[in-house]
Amino acid sequence: MFRQLSAPPADTRLFHVARWFRHIEAILGGPCGRGEPCGRQASKGRRGQPQWSPPAGCPPCKLRLYNSLTRSKDVFTPQHGKRVTWYCCGPTVYDASHMGHARSYISFDILRRVLRDYFGYDVFYCMNITDVDDKIITRARQNYLFEQYRGKQPRAAQLLEDVHAALKLFSVKLHAATDPDKRQMLDRIQRAVKLAAEPLEKAVQSDLPEEVADRCAEVLLQEAKDLLSDWLDSTLGSEVTDNSIFSQLPKFWEEEFHRDMEALNVLPPDVLTRVSEYVPEIVNFVQKIVDNGYGYASNGSVYFDTVKFASSDRHSYGKLVPEAVGDQKALQEGEGDLSISADRLSEKRSPNDFALWKASKPGEPSWPCPWGKGRPGWHIECSAMAGTLLGASMDIHGGGFDLRFPHHDNELAQSEAYFENDCWVHYFLHTGHLTIAGCKMSKSLKNFITIKDALKKHSARQLRLAFLMHSWKDTLDYSSNTMESALQYEKFMNEFFLNVKDILRAPVDITGRFEKWEDEESELNKSFYDKKAAVHEALCDNVDTRTVLEEMRALVSQCNLYMAARKAARRTPNRALLESIALYLTHMLKIFGAIEEESSLGFPVRGPGTSLDLESTVMPYLQVLSEFREGVRKIAREQKVPEVLQLSDALRDDILPELGVRFEDHEGLPTVVKLGDREALLREREEKRRVEDEKRKKKEEAARRKRGQEAAKLARMKIPPSEMFLLESDKYSKFDENGLPTHDTEGKELSKGQAKKLKKLFEAQEKLYKEYLQMVQNGSFQQNSGD
């Protein structure tokens, strides 16, 4: 009925019905013919909507971390979605933090930042401070006894007597040393003390004035501090009973450690634990291990039963380094110097068992517990503190490579014995060793560089870049070559940022910021996205920062080529594209912690000792100065006033670098203004002057040689050919009528070959002499000769 209507129905009630009928009919493609299925069809002049399917895409790159438990790169899968629990072994605070500490904590800081800021994980980072330890106890006691001894101001004769007694004890230690490096170090100390004792012995024997002897005594006291401290400890150590003596030393060095970490831009942990504050939790932890059947008390101490644990179907001992199980030297180092006496070793059921709780001896701090007064073992502290905060299982446990056995293997055993599980840690990350110029670094060998000393030579950013240029799990060599590479990388990136900033400062209207892309921009943009993909792939591959930095360097090199090509063509580079690349590189360096402050683009420039953003503050004034200088130079060139040009160059080369400012002049282009580090600019200036000075010296030397060669040639030219051989009477005795030699000094006639050779020399001199006569005739001789 509705198809037969040629006009809208008169009945308004049917109007909308007819309208919807025709709309549906149009969608379905008109009436269905007999035998034809009704459905959506393309009517004449219409198309049906095509089928859509999503792109195939490619599987996302998954983060893999090198897991010491498997000794392979495993896909990182946290237990609870994006939340990551991480425990890191902190320092034993008994001395200054050194570059070995920096190796671990900067590396873990980089990994933590990448997981948090790049991959978007919610990282809960826990770290401990070991403030109860054999080394701390010994050092605190020795420091206390030495200061007591020094305060008594021993007379010269008494000091010499005590030093000789200390040397006898030290000789025993020296002869017992088997490690060649340690033996060499001890021998060096012994010789230094003996050398320092000689002046005091002479002063005493010669009865010199008291002030002379006092000066010699002070020198000896300083040099013999380690020996006297060790000797005093061996005789008086057991009398030190005040627990506060053992807390002052670690408190001082912990504060220094935190200052060093802040100076290195290492993020503080979310929670920090100290052994001394967790003693009750440690006691409870040990008690439960005993209750579970994996620990036993012996003579006031408590030991972990490795045999019982290893024989259990639910557990395995030595997961990290199974080949080291039974290594008594490593086990005893883990127990500590104060715990390897014969009586202590006899308390164990097995040599592989290790102390969970140590009965305190006289001269050691102690806490009450069910087994008598004692103190925690080294390994148990981390298990108890991490277990208290992170529970029965954590995602990541980190530490130095040298902690794998026995420390971390024993941690695993204790914790899994406590929780009765087999998965206390899922991913164990161990940072590589640090060597100094190829040599092992060790506090015990006194071969270490403190973080404070390192920061006197290089900035925190430069140290971090050096670490970023190496794999976090491999050995890193801290040397002049390593740091030079970091310095060059920093300079390379900084120059790029400064160039981009200069381009972005150039005035342009709003529409001018969006320029048409040519092939060069498209190619650079493609490379930009290729590099971003390569960076992502490298970060997924065990956070391979070394490859990331190389990809970033390659991207900057391509940008530099692009900018150079635009400069050569007198064209402005594309601002938006370069800004996008610079912002991305800035973002990556921020993620790595290599840009410490808030910075919109590139490395920030701060005022000395302030948080002032120097760049945004002074750059407008420098830009005005640059434009004024360009105008003055233009007038000076046009009016030919060289003195003004010289003053302009002096401003650029001598005055502004002293203020940390660099002006770069480019023919036909505006001056580039860069704000940088004053010391770096001054070094650059000195290097430039050195290179120019070398070029000048080489040029002068070349000119001098040329003058000498010309003078020698002129002197030769003056000799008539008939006389040239007559002067060589030591070679020839007879000559023909032209002055050519015929016989040698012995009167023997010259051979045909010799005569032929001399004739050629004669003819060449003849030619030179003719040239000389021609010069004289033309009057050019005086000018050329300089006479």
Short mmCIF file of N, CA and C in Angstrom, two decimals, residues 156 159-160 163-164 167 188-204 212-225 227-228:
data_model
loop_
_atom_site.label_atom_id
_atom_site.label_comp_id
_atom_site.label_asym_id
_atom_site.label_seq_id
_atom_site.Cartn_x
_atom_site.Cartn_y
_atom_site.Cartn_z
N ALA A 156 107.28 9.84 74.43
CA ALA A 156 107.94 9.32 73.23
C ALA A 156 108.46 7.90 73.44
N LEU A 159 105.59 5.45 73.59
CA LEU A 159 104.99 5.28 72.27
C LEU A 159 105.84 4.35 71.41
N LEU A 160 107.16 4.54 71.45
CA LEU A 160 108.05 3.67 70.68
C LEU A 160 107.96 2.23 71.15
N VAL A 163 104.64 0.82 69.89
CA VAL A 163 104.67 0.61 68.43
C VAL A 163 105.45 -0.65 68.09
N HIS A 164 106.56 -0.89 68.78
CA HIS A 164 107.35 -2.10 68.53
C HIS A 164 106.56 -3.35 68.92
N LEU A 167 104.11 -3.88 66.21
CA LEU A 167 104.76 -4.41 65.01
C LEU A 167 104.98 -5.92 65.10
N ARG A 188 103.49 -2.99 52.93
CA ARG A 188 103.61 -1.55 52.70
C ARG A 188 103.32 -0.77 53.99
N ILE A 189 102.32 -1.21 54.74
CA ILE A 189 101.98 -0.55 56.01
C ILE A 189 103.12 -0.71 57.01
N GLN A 190 103.67 -1.92 57.09
CA GLN A 190 104.76 -2.18 58.04
C GLN A 190 105.97 -1.28 57.74
N ARG A 191 106.33 -1.19 56.48
CA ARG A 191 107.49 -0.36 56.12
C ARG A 191 107.24 1.11 56.43
N ALA A 192 106.00 1.57 56.19
CA ALA A 192 105.67 2.97 56.45
C ALA A 192 105.78 3.30 57.94
N VAL A 193 105.35 2.36 58.80
CA VAL A 193 105.42 2.57 60.25
C VAL A 193 106.88 2.59 60.72
N LYS A 194 107.66 1.65 60.23
CA LYS A 194 109.08 1.61 60.62
C LYS A 194 109.80 2.89 60.19
N LEU A 195 109.45 3.37 59.01
CA LEU A 195 110.07 4.60 58.51
C LEU A 195 109.67 5.80 59.38
N ALA A 196 108.41 5.83 59.83
CA ALA A 196 107.92 6.94 60.66
C ALA A 196 108.51 6.88 62.07
N ALA A 197 108.91 5.68 62.51
CA ALA A 197 109.46 5.53 63.87
C ALA A 197 110.91 6.02 63.95
N GLU A 198 111.64 5.99 62.85
CA GLU A 198 113.07 6.35 62.87
C GLU A 198 113.34 7.76 63.38
N PRO A 199 112.62 8.81 62.90
CA PRO A 199 112.89 10.17 63.41
C PRO A 199 112.66 10.30 64.92
N LEU A 200 111.63 9.61 65.43
CA LEU A 200 111.36 9.70 66.87
C LEU A 200 112.45 8.99 67.67
N GLU A 201 112.92 7.86 67.15
CA GLU A 201 114.00 7.14 67.83
C GLU A 201 115.26 8.01 67.90
N LYS A 202 115.57 8.71 66.81
CA LYS A 202 116.75 9.59 66.79
C LYS A 202 116.56 10.76 67.75
N ALA A 203 115.31 11.29 67.79
CA ALA A 203 115.04 12.41 68.70
C ALA A 203 115.23 12.01 70.15
N VAL A 204 114.81 10.79 70.50
CA VAL A 204 114.95 10.30 71.87
C VAL A 204 116.42 10.04 72.20
N VAL A 212 110.32 18.96 69.24
CA VAL A 212 110.74 18.18 68.08
C VAL A 212 110.24 16.73 68.23
N ALA A 213 110.44 16.19 69.43
CA ALA A 213 109.99 14.82 69.69
C ALA A 213 108.46 14.73 69.58
N ASP A 214 107.75 15.76 70.02
CA ASP A 214 106.28 15.76 69.94
C ASP A 214 105.81 15.73 68.49
N ARG A 215 106.49 16.50 67.63
CA ARG A 215 106.11 16.49 66.21
C ARG A 215 106.35 15.12 65.59
N CYS A 216 107.48 14.52 65.92
CA CYS A 216 107.78 13.17 65.40
C CYS A 216 106.79 12.15 65.94
N ALA A 217 106.38 12.31 67.21
CA ALA A 217 105.43 11.39 67.82
C ALA A 217 104.06 11.49 67.14
N GLU A 218 103.66 12.70 66.80
CA GLU A 218 102.36 12.90 66.15
C GLU A 218 102.33 12.23 64.78
N VAL A 219 103.43 12.36 64.05
CA VAL A 219 103.54 11.71 62.74
C VAL A 219 103.45 10.19 62.89
N LEU A 220 104.16 9.66 63.88
CA LEU A 220 104.16 8.21 64.12
C LEU A 220 102.77 7.72 64.53
N LEU A 221 102.09 8.50 65.38
CA LEU A 221 100.75 8.13 65.80
C LEU A 221 99.81 7.99 64.60
N GLN A 222 99.88 8.92 63.70
CA GLN A 222 99.03 8.89 62.51
C GLN A 222 99.36 7.68 61.63
N GLU A 223 100.66 7.44 61.44
CA GLU A 223 101.08 6.36 60.54
C GLU A 223 100.82 4.99 61.14
N ALA A 224 100.91 4.91 62.47
CA ALA A 224 100.78 3.60 63.14
C ALA A 224 99.39 3.38 63.72
N LYS A 225 98.41 4.19 63.29
CA LYS A 225 97.06 4.08 63.88
C LYS A 225 96.48 2.67 63.75
N LEU A 227 98.01 -0.21 63.24
CA LEU A 227 98.76 -1.20 64.01
C LEU A 227 98.46 -1.09 65.50
N LEU A 228 98.49 0.16 66.01
CA LEU A 228 98.23 0.36 67.44
C LEU A 228 96.80 -0.02 67.80
#
